[in-house]
Amino acid sequence: MPNHSQITRDEQNRTDLPSPFAEHAGATLDLLNICDTIVRTLLHSISDSLGLDESASLENAHRPDGQSDSGLKFVSGPTKASIADVPDTTHTDGGSITLLWCEKWASQMQTKETKEWLWIDPKPDCVLVNIADYLQGQTGLHSPVHRVSQPSDGVEDRYFVSYFLRPNH
């Protein structure tokens, strides 16, 4: 059974972070702020690429001083002994942009054209960036259908770190 821990950007100013974040508060807050900078840079770049003026900028719905459910999520847990036991996790991401770090083969993306499932090759020191549903609705960019899976039978530990940018409430 996977273990999930999450901290929203709005919680970062709390003096008592929830466990396991409290044990590594400095590093957790640094990572949270780095991720937030990355996704805000992407938003700015997308707005510029689409020719949006300041009044229509995607950043307007993602103000750092506004409340949102943006945040970090840590997931740890073993793979299944048999691929047949892997639950169907097919989904698109809510929100605007998702960053995902994983070291092992775990993510599959469905091609828009053929509906074929392709593995996303995990690369050291790289992050997978997904456009999510809100941004698709605002820009027409594609929010990909994807799932968490495993390439073969066998139990082994695996870990994921993700950051979800979501619009302000």
XYZ file of N, CA, C and O in Angstrom:
676
model
N 0.847 -1.169 0.000
C 0.000 0.000 0.000
C 0.900 1.242 0.000
O 1.747 1.388 0.863
N 0.729 2.138 -0.979
C 1.581 3.332 -1.038
C 1.344 4.265 0.145
O 0.246 4.363 0.677
N 2.392 4.948 0.533
C 2.328 5.948 1.583
C 2.405 7.317 0.914
O 3.320 7.577 0.139
N 1.430 8.194 1.174
C 1.369 9.520 0.575
C 1.555 10.572 1.660
O 0.937 10.493 2.712
N 2.399 11.556 1.389
C 2.552 12.705 2.263
C 2.502 13.935 1.387
O 3.089 13.969 0.307
N 1.778 14.945 1.831
C 1.608 16.131 1.001
C 1.690 17.388 1.857
O 1.266 17.389 3.011
N 2.243 18.445 1.265
C 2.253 19.749 1.902
C 1.877 20.779 0.850
O 2.438 20.790 -0.244
N 0.883 21.594 1.155
C 0.490 22.622 0.207
C 1.389 23.845 0.374
O 1.995 24.054 1.427
N 1.467 24.626 -0.680
C 2.262 25.855 -0.636
C 1.787 26.757 0.498
O 2.576 27.416 1.160
N 0.474 26.754 0.739
C -0.083 27.604 1.800
C 0.371 27.171 3.194
O 0.348 27.962 4.125
N 0.782 25.911 3.359
C 1.252 25.419 4.657
C 2.710 25.750 4.925
O 3.196 25.557 6.035
N 3.423 26.242 3.925
C 4.857 26.428 4.087
C 5.217 27.443 5.162
O 6.311 27.401 5.698
N 4.322 28.328 5.496
C 4.621 29.335 6.514
C 4.212 28.907 7.914
O 4.362 29.666 8.862
N 3.675 27.703 8.019
C 3.332 27.182 9.348
C 4.616 26.892 10.104
O 5.620 26.478 9.533
N 4.593 27.120 11.388
C 5.793 26.847 12.175
C 5.961 25.360 12.452
O 7.060 24.905 12.689
N 4.873 24.606 12.388
C 4.962 23.165 12.636
C 4.475 22.405 11.405
O 3.306 22.191 11.221
N 5.413 22.057 10.549
C 5.067 21.300 9.353
C 4.636 19.895 9.750
O 5.124 19.341 10.725
N 3.733 19.294 8.954
C 3.329 17.921 9.270
C 4.477 16.947 9.028
O 5.384 17.209 8.243
N 4.417 15.797 9.691
C 5.401 14.743 9.478
C 5.167 14.177 8.088
O 4.021 14.091 7.656
N 6.149 13.802 7.328
C 7.581 13.738 7.601
C 8.325 15.029 7.257
O 9.539 15.079 7.333
N 7.600 16.066 6.879
C 8.233 17.314 6.452
C 8.972 18.005 7.584
O 9.989 18.645 7.369
N 8.469 17.869 8.794
C 9.065 18.558 9.940
C 10.515 18.130 10.167
O 11.344 18.952 10.542
N 10.812 16.856 9.910
C 12.159 16.346 10.135
C 13.175 16.952 9.164
O 14.372 16.940 9.422
N 12.694 17.454 8.036
C 13.560 18.026 6.999
C 12.966 19.345 6.518
O 12.873 19.587 5.308
N 12.588 20.192 7.463
C 11.853 21.417 7.142
C 12.610 22.314 6.167
O 12.036 22.795 5.183
N 13.882 22.545 6.382
C 14.652 23.439 5.510
C 14.690 22.936 4.078
O 14.406 23.678 3.131
N 15.033 21.665 3.909
C 15.122 21.086 2.562
C 13.747 21.023 1.898
O 13.616 21.265 0.697
N 12.715 20.706 2.675
C 11.358 20.638 2.130
C 10.911 21.999 1.632
O 10.380 22.124 0.522
N 11.123 23.031 2.430
C 10.710 24.375 2.022
C 11.539 24.872 0.836
O 11.013 25.544 -0.054
N 12.821 24.527 0.808
C 13.652 24.885 -0.352
C 13.099 24.238 -1.620
O 12.971 24.893 -2.659
N 12.778 22.942 -1.547
C 12.242 22.236 -2.704
C 10.899 22.828 -3.126
O 10.650 23.038 -4.312
N 10.050 23.108 -2.169
C 8.743 23.712 -2.454
C 8.916 25.028 -3.205
O 8.255 25.276 -4.217
N 9.832 25.857 -2.753
C 10.058 27.159 -3.386
C 10.704 27.017 -4.766
O 10.366 27.760 -5.690
N 11.616 26.070 -4.928
C 12.229 25.826 -6.236
C 11.163 25.367 -7.231
O 11.102 25.852 -8.368
N 10.320 24.423 -6.812
C 9.251 23.938 -7.687
C 8.308 25.071 -8.069
O 7.905 25.189 -9.241
N 7.956 25.893 -7.110
C 7.058 27.008 -7.385
C 7.693 27.969 -8.400
O 7.019 28.454 -9.310
N 8.976 28.212 -8.271
C 9.678 29.073 -9.231
C 9.667 28.450 -10.626
O 9.438 29.142 -11.631
N 9.904 27.146 -10.704
C 9.902 26.453 -12.000
C 8.551 26.594 -12.687
O 8.473 26.977 -13.864
N 7.462 26.288 -11.977
C 6.147 26.316 -12.622
C 5.714 27.738 -12.963
O 5.050 27.960 -13.981
N 6.104 28.707 -12.161
C 5.773 30.110 -12.486
C 6.555 30.583 -13.710
O 6.038 31.338 -14.535
N 7.791 30.123 -13.856
C 8.580 30.433 -15.052
C 7.922 29.802 -16.279
O 7.821 30.438 -17.341
N 7.453 28.553 -16.140
C 6.747 27.900 -17.238
C 5.465 28.649 -17.598
O 5.174 28.849 -18.786
N 4.698 29.061 -16.601
C 3.467 29.824 -16.864
C 3.763 31.098 -17.637
O 3.063 31.436 -18.599
N 4.793 31.819 -17.210
C 5.172 33.060 -17.871
C 5.571 32.777 -19.325
O 5.149 33.485 -20.251
N 6.353 31.735 -19.526
C 6.807 31.372 -20.864
C 5.628 30.965 -21.760
O 5.567 31.346 -22.937
N 4.695 30.197 -21.217
C 3.516 29.778 -21.990
C 2.679 31.006 -22.350
O 2.234 31.140 -23.494
N 2.463 31.898 -21.401
C 1.702 33.130 -21.669
C 2.362 33.924 -22.784
O 1.690 34.398 -23.711
N 3.687 34.074 -22.714
C 4.420 34.792 -23.763
C 4.291 34.093 -25.109
O 4.055 34.734 -26.133
N 4.448 32.762 -25.111
C 4.366 32.000 -26.361
C 2.994 32.110 -27.011
O 2.886 32.082 -28.240
N 1.962 32.223 -26.192
C 0.599 32.336 -26.719
C 0.228 33.775 -27.056
O -0.877 34.044 -27.536
N 1.142 34.714 -26.762
C 0.884 36.120 -27.063
C -0.157 36.754 -26.150
O -0.822 37.715 -26.542
N -0.285 36.236 -24.942
C -1.267 36.787 -24.003
C -0.734 38.078 -23.399
O 0.408 38.136 -22.961
N -1.565 39.107 -23.386
C -1.130 40.349 -22.746
C -1.255 40.207 -21.233
O -1.761 39.206 -20.727
N -0.793 41.203 -20.509
C -0.731 41.112 -19.049
C -2.095 40.841 -18.422
O -2.206 40.077 -17.469
N -3.164 41.409 -18.976
C -4.499 41.198 -18.393
C -4.998 39.767 -18.580
O -5.827 39.296 -17.813
N -4.495 39.059 -19.591
C -4.919 37.688 -19.857
C -3.865 36.658 -19.450
O -4.059 35.464 -19.664
N -2.761 37.093 -18.846
C -1.668 36.204 -18.484
C -2.147 35.068 -17.576
O -2.960 35.276 -16.670
N -1.624 33.887 -17.805
C -1.954 32.725 -16.981
C -1.529 32.931 -15.528
O -2.105 32.335 -14.616
N -0.554 33.769 -15.315
C -0.065 34.033 -13.959
C -1.133 34.698 -13.088
O -1.093 34.584 -11.860
N -2.093 35.379 -13.697
C -3.138 36.058 -12.928
C -3.972 35.092 -12.099
O -4.477 35.462 -11.040
N -4.130 33.871 -12.563
C -4.912 32.863 -11.831
C -4.058 32.085 -10.844
O -4.557 31.196 -10.159
N -2.779 32.428 -10.755
C -1.840 31.686 -9.911
C -0.985 32.635 -9.081
O 0.212 32.476 -8.970
N -1.602 33.609 -8.481
C -0.857 34.606 -7.712
C -0.287 33.975 -6.440
O -0.981 33.243 -5.740
N 0.994 34.254 -6.157
C 1.619 33.660 -4.963
C 0.948 34.080 -3.658
O 0.998 33.349 -2.678
N 0.284 35.243 -3.653
C -0.380 35.703 -2.430
C -1.808 35.171 -2.312
O -2.478 35.398 -1.313
N -2.284 34.423 -3.320
C -3.616 33.837 -3.260
C -3.554 32.421 -2.718
O -2.507 31.770 -2.744
N -4.666 31.947 -2.198
C -4.712 30.585 -1.666
C -4.970 29.591 -2.792
O -5.743 29.853 -3.701
N -4.282 28.446 -2.708
C -4.481 27.381 -3.685
C -4.105 26.047 -3.035
O -3.610 26.018 -1.919
N -4.332 24.992 -3.785
C -3.944 23.661 -3.322
C -2.621 23.219 -3.943
O -2.309 22.033 -3.957
N -1.842 24.182 -4.474
C -0.534 23.856 -5.036
C 0.344 23.267 -3.943
O 0.268 23.702 -2.793
N 1.175 22.298 -4.305
C 2.061 21.761 -3.283
C 2.834 20.538 -3.708
O 2.713 20.054 -4.826
N 3.642 20.071 -2.770
C 4.497 18.899 -2.943
C 3.787 17.642 -2.469
O 3.046 17.675 -1.485
N 4.071 16.554 -3.145
C 3.547 15.264 -2.715
C 4.672 14.248 -2.817
O 5.367 14.180 -3.827
N 4.863 13.481 -1.759
C 5.839 12.408 -1.714
C 5.074 11.092 -1.639
O 4.178 10.953 -0.808
N 5.428 10.139 -2.492
C 4.766 8.834 -2.493
C 5.847 7.762 -2.425
O 6.824 7.798 -3.168
N 5.666 6.835 -1.515
C 6.559 5.688 -1.430
C 5.710 4.435 -1.278
O 4.642 4.479 -0.687
N 6.197 3.363 -1.845
C 5.470 2.117 -1.709
C 6.000 1.080 -2.667
O 6.652 1.411 -3.659
N 5.739 -0.164 -2.390
C 6.268 -1.233 -3.241
C 5.432 -1.421 -4.505
O 4.257 -1.070 -4.548
N 6.067 -1.992 -5.519
C 5.333 -2.441 -6.692
C 4.611 -3.737 -6.320
O 4.813 -4.291 -5.242
N 3.807 -4.240 -7.222
C 3.039 -5.469 -6.986
C 3.833 -6.699 -7.437
O 4.652 -6.619 -8.341
N 3.559 -7.830 -6.817
C 4.216 -9.074 -7.200
C 3.858 -9.462 -8.631
O 4.679 -9.987 -9.367
N 2.642 -9.149 -9.045
C 2.170 -9.483 -10.386
C 1.577 -8.247 -11.052
O 0.805 -7.512 -10.421
N 1.893 -8.044 -12.316
C 1.320 -6.908 -13.064
C -0.199 -6.983 -13.060
O -0.876 -5.965 -13.053
N -0.747 -8.180 -13.031
C -2.205 -8.354 -13.026
C -2.850 -7.693 -11.808
O -4.031 -7.363 -11.833
N -2.074 -7.487 -10.739
C -2.605 -6.889 -9.520
C -2.455 -5.362 -9.470
O -2.888 -4.729 -8.508
N -1.841 -4.763 -10.491
C -1.652 -3.314 -10.520
C -3.003 -2.659 -10.798
O -3.644 -2.953 -11.814
N -3.474 -1.769 -9.912
C -4.768 -1.132 -10.140
C -4.705 -0.156 -11.318
O -3.638 0.367 -11.647
N -5.843 0.075 -11.932
C -5.925 1.037 -13.023
C -5.929 2.443 -12.430
O -6.829 2.801 -11.681
N -4.918 3.211 -12.745
C -4.805 4.581 -12.227
C -4.905 5.609 -13.354
O -4.412 6.726 -13.222
N -5.534 5.235 -14.466
C -5.647 6.120 -15.618
C -6.315 7.431 -15.211
O -7.380 7.427 -14.597
N -5.652 8.560 -15.589
C -6.196 9.872 -15.226
C -5.494 10.982 -16.008
O -4.511 10.745 -16.691
N -6.041 12.170 -15.900
C -5.339 13.394 -16.266
C -5.182 14.159 -14.962
O -5.896 13.900 -13.990
N -4.252 15.094 -14.934
C -4.027 15.846 -13.700
C -4.946 17.050 -13.629
O -5.124 17.769 -14.620
N -5.527 17.271 -12.448
C -6.260 18.496 -12.213
C -5.240 19.618 -12.026
O -4.048 19.374 -11.874
N -5.672 20.819 -12.059
C -4.751 21.933 -11.845
C -4.160 22.423 -13.139
O -4.773 22.324 -14.202
N -2.935 22.954 -13.061
C -2.328 23.623 -14.201
C -1.081 22.933 -14.740
O -0.979 22.661 -15.930
N -0.107 22.673 -13.881
C 1.134 22.032 -14.278
C 1.539 21.049 -13.190
O 1.404 21.346 -12.005
N 2.040 19.898 -13.605
C 2.561 18.906 -12.675
C 4.025 18.635 -13.004
O 4.371 18.458 -14.171
N 4.850 18.625 -11.965
C 6.243 18.198 -12.079
C 6.341 16.841 -11.394
O 5.804 16.672 -10.301
N 7.034 15.879 -11.998
C 7.157 14.540 -11.416
C 8.593 14.048 -11.528
O 9.170 14.036 -12.614
N 9.129 13.636 -10.393
C 10.440 12.995 -10.340
C 10.248 11.544 -9.925
O 9.568 11.264 -8.933
N 10.837 10.627 -10.678
C 10.856 9.218 -10.289
C 12.106 8.594 -10.881
O 12.569 9.007 -11.941
N 12.648 7.618 -10.178
C 13.895 6.997 -10.610
C 13.692 5.698 -11.365
O 14.601 5.229 -12.033
N 12.512 5.101 -11.249
C 12.257 3.804 -11.885
C 11.100 3.930 -12.864
O 10.296 4.848 -12.794
N 11.007 2.974 -13.767
C 9.915 2.939 -14.731
C 8.603 2.815 -13.967
O 8.382 1.835 -13.265
N 7.757 3.825 -14.088
C 6.509 3.811 -13.347
C 5.377 4.522 -14.076
O 4.222 4.300 -13.772
N 5.708 5.391 -15.026
C 4.691 6.217 -15.684
C 4.496 5.813 -17.134
O 5.468 5.614 -17.857
N 3.239 5.723 -17.509
C 2.885 5.500 -18.898
C 1.981 6.632 -19.358
O 1.160 7.133 -18.591
N 2.138 7.017 -20.614
C 1.313 8.072 -21.190
C 0.621 7.498 -22.419
O 1.231 6.757 -23.197
N -0.640 7.863 -22.586
C -1.406 7.384 -23.726
C -1.269 8.397 -24.868
O -1.490 9.594 -24.662
N -0.922 7.902 -26.053
C -0.818 8.817 -27.183
C -2.209 9.333 -27.540
O -3.202 8.600 -27.440
N -2.258 10.576 -27.904
C -3.530 11.215 -28.244
C -4.128 10.611 -29.519
O -5.337 10.420 -29.605
N -3.266 10.288 -30.475
C -3.727 9.829 -31.776
C -4.143 8.359 -31.790
O -5.220 8.013 -32.254
N -3.277 7.475 -31.285
C -3.522 6.034 -31.411
C -4.043 5.382 -30.132
O -4.421 4.217 -30.148
N -3.995 6.124 -29.015
C -4.405 5.596 -27.697
C -3.469 4.505 -27.194
O -3.781 3.778 -26.260
N -2.298 4.383 -27.803
C -1.296 3.412 -27.379
C -0.634 3.902 -26.081
O -0.395 5.094 -25.907
N -0.323 2.970 -25.182
C 0.363 3.298 -23.938
C 1.868 3.197 -24.145
O 2.370 2.157 -24.565
N 2.588 4.270 -23.846
C 4.041 4.311 -23.974
C 4.660 4.581 -22.613
O 4.131 5.368 -21.822
N 5.795 3.947 -22.336
C 6.508 4.183 -21.083
C 7.269 5.501 -21.158
O 7.834 5.847 -22.192
N 7.285 6.218 -20.064
C 8.091 7.427 -19.938
C 9.410 7.003 -19.301
O 9.435 6.514 -18.167
N 10.471 7.174 -20.029
C 11.792 6.762 -19.580
C 12.283 7.698 -18.473
O 12.479 8.888 -18.718
N 12.444 7.190 -17.244
C 12.959 8.060 -16.185
C 14.424 8.381 -16.444
O 15.215 7.487 -16.751
N 14.761 9.630 -16.374
C 16.140 10.054 -16.631
C 16.686 10.726 -15.374
O 15.997 11.548 -14.766
N 17.906 10.377 -14.990
C 18.506 10.995 -13.801
C 18.572 12.513 -13.954
O 18.835 13.030 -15.044
N 18.292 13.191 -12.871
C 18.378 14.650 -12.815
C 17.411 15.348 -13.762
O 17.653 16.493 -14.163
N 16.333 14.681 -14.152
C 15.325 15.279 -15.032
C 13.958 15.199 -14.364
O 13.726 14.372 -13.494
N 13.074 16.060 -14.810
C 11.715 16.084 -14.288
C 10.739 15.948 -15.455
O 10.988 16.478 -16.543
N 9.657 15.204 -15.241
C 8.583 15.104 -16.214
C 7.634 16.271 -15.952
O 7.245 16.511 -14.802
N 7.282 16.996 -16.995
C 6.382 18.150 -16.868
C 5.111 17.828 -17.639
O 5.167 17.528 -18.832
N 3.968 17.880 -16.958
C 2.673 17.664 -17.596
C 1.833 18.930 -17.541
O 1.762 19.584 -16.500
N 1.184 19.229 -18.652
C 0.122 20.231 -18.659
C -1.080 19.550 -18.007
O -1.358 18.377 -18.271
N -1.796 20.265 -17.170
C -2.942 19.677 -16.476
C -4.252 20.291 -16.990
O -4.251 21.191 -17.839
N -5.369 19.803 -16.473
C -6.692 20.102 -17.012
C -7.041 21.593 -17.048
O -7.608 22.075 -18.027
N -6.736 22.321 -15.976
C -7.076 23.744 -15.958
C -6.374 24.474 -17.097
O -6.986 25.265 -17.818
N -5.094 24.213 -17.262
C -4.329 24.882 -18.307
C -4.814 24.462 -19.696
O -4.842 25.275 -20.617
N -5.213 23.202 -19.838
C -5.784 22.766 -21.117
C -7.021 23.592 -21.437
O -7.196 24.054 -22.567
N -7.877 23.793 -20.448
C -9.096 24.568 -20.662
C -8.829 26.030 -20.995
O -9.579 26.648 -21.754
N -7.758 26.585 -20.462
C -7.428 27.989 -20.690
C -6.660 28.218 -21.988
O -6.718 29.305 -22.559
N -5.914 27.203 -22.451
C -4.989 27.423 -23.566
C -5.195 26.490 -24.751
O -4.689 26.773 -25.833
N -5.849 25.369 -24.541
C -5.961 24.373 -25.602
C -4.765 23.428 -25.657
O -4.750 22.500 -26.458
N -3.747 23.647 -24.815
C -2.638 22.702 -24.723
C -3.178 21.376 -24.202
O -4.190 21.349 -23.505
N -2.501 20.290 -24.492
C -3.014 18.948 -24.188
C -2.642 18.488 -22.776
O -1.476 18.488 -22.408
N -3.648 18.099 -22.004
C -3.452 17.459 -20.702
C -3.438 15.952 -20.947
O -4.475 15.358 -21.232
N -2.260 15.323 -20.874
C -2.163 13.925 -21.301
C -2.817 12.931 -20.335
O -2.765 13.093 -19.122
N -3.399 11.906 -20.926
C -3.910 10.769 -20.158
C -2.693 9.924 -19.794
O -1.870 9.598 -20.642
N -2.576 9.594 -18.512
C -1.422 8.811 -18.062
C -1.821 7.937 -16.886
O -2.934 8.029 -16.385
N -0.897 7.083 -16.484
C -1.159 6.181 -15.358
C 0.161 5.760 -14.721
O 1.218 5.824 -15.331
N 0.042 5.316 -13.478
C 1.172 4.730 -12.763
C 1.048 3.223 -12.936
O -0.024 2.659 -12.742
N 2.150 2.591 -13.310
C 2.137 1.154 -13.526
C 3.518 0.597 -13.183
O 4.295 1.254 -12.485
N 3.808 -0.576 -13.663
C 5.139 -1.162 -13.507
C 5.400 -2.034 -14.714
O 4.479 -2.625 -15.268
N 6.652 -2.092 -15.169
C 6.940 -2.790 -16.423
C 6.972 -4.319 -16.330
O 6.862 -4.997 -17.348
N 7.118 -4.871 -15.132
C 7.218 -6.327 -15.003
C 6.761 -6.767 -13.613
O 6.591 -5.946 -12.711
N 6.583 -8.067 -13.461
C 6.243 -8.632 -12.161
C 7.398 -8.403 -11.189
O 8.558 -8.304 -11.600
N 7.073 -8.347 -9.909
C 8.114 -8.272 -8.891
C 7.921 -7.115 -7.934
O 7.540 -6.023 -8.332
N 8.180 -7.399 -6.688
C 8.020 -6.392 -5.640
C 9.350 -5.676 -5.429
O 10.386 -6.312 -5.245
N 9.304 -4.357 -5.503
C 10.464 -3.533 -5.176
C 9.966 -2.171 -4.707
O 8.868 -1.747 -5.051
N 10.769 -1.503 -3.898
C 10.399 -0.176 -3.425
C 10.529 0.831 -4.556
O 11.391 0.699 -5.420
N 9.656 1.826 -4.523
C 9.808 2.941 -5.450
C 9.251 4.198 -4.801
O 8.402 4.140 -3.911
N 9.761 5.321 -5.289
C 9.449 6.611 -4.692
C 9.166 7.621 -5.797
O 9.774 7.573 -6.867
N 8.249 8.541 -5.512
C 7.916 9.626 -6.423
C 7.888 10.930 -5.637
O 7.489 10.945 -4.470
N 8.257 11.998 -6.291
C 8.055 13.334 -5.749
C 7.350 14.114 -6.846
O 7.763 14.080 -8.012
N 6.262 14.779 -6.494
C 5.566 15.593 -7.486
C 5.214 16.946 -6.894
O 5.103 17.109 -5.670
N 5.090 17.913 -7.779
C 4.627 19.244 -7.398
C 3.457 19.564 -8.309
O 3.542 19.425 -9.539
N 2.356 19.967 -7.714
C 1.141 20.304 -8.451
C 0.893 21.794 -8.337
O 0.728 22.321 -7.233
N 0.863 22.493 -9.490
C 0.451 23.895 -9.501
C -1.033 23.932 -9.788
O -1.492 23.380 -10.797
N -1.758 24.566 -8.906
C -3.202 24.689 -9.066
C -3.576 26.166 -9.004
O -2.897 26.950 -8.328
N -4.640 26.559 -9.702
C -5.029 27.985 -9.688
C -5.530 28.397 -8.309
O -5.906 27.546 -7.481
N -5.539 29.701 -8.078
C -6.054 30.225 -6.805
C -7.530 29.892 -6.664
O -8.256 29.764 -7.644
N -7.956 29.764 -5.400
C -9.379 29.490 -5.107
C -10.209 30.690 -5.495
O -9.823 31.805 -5.414
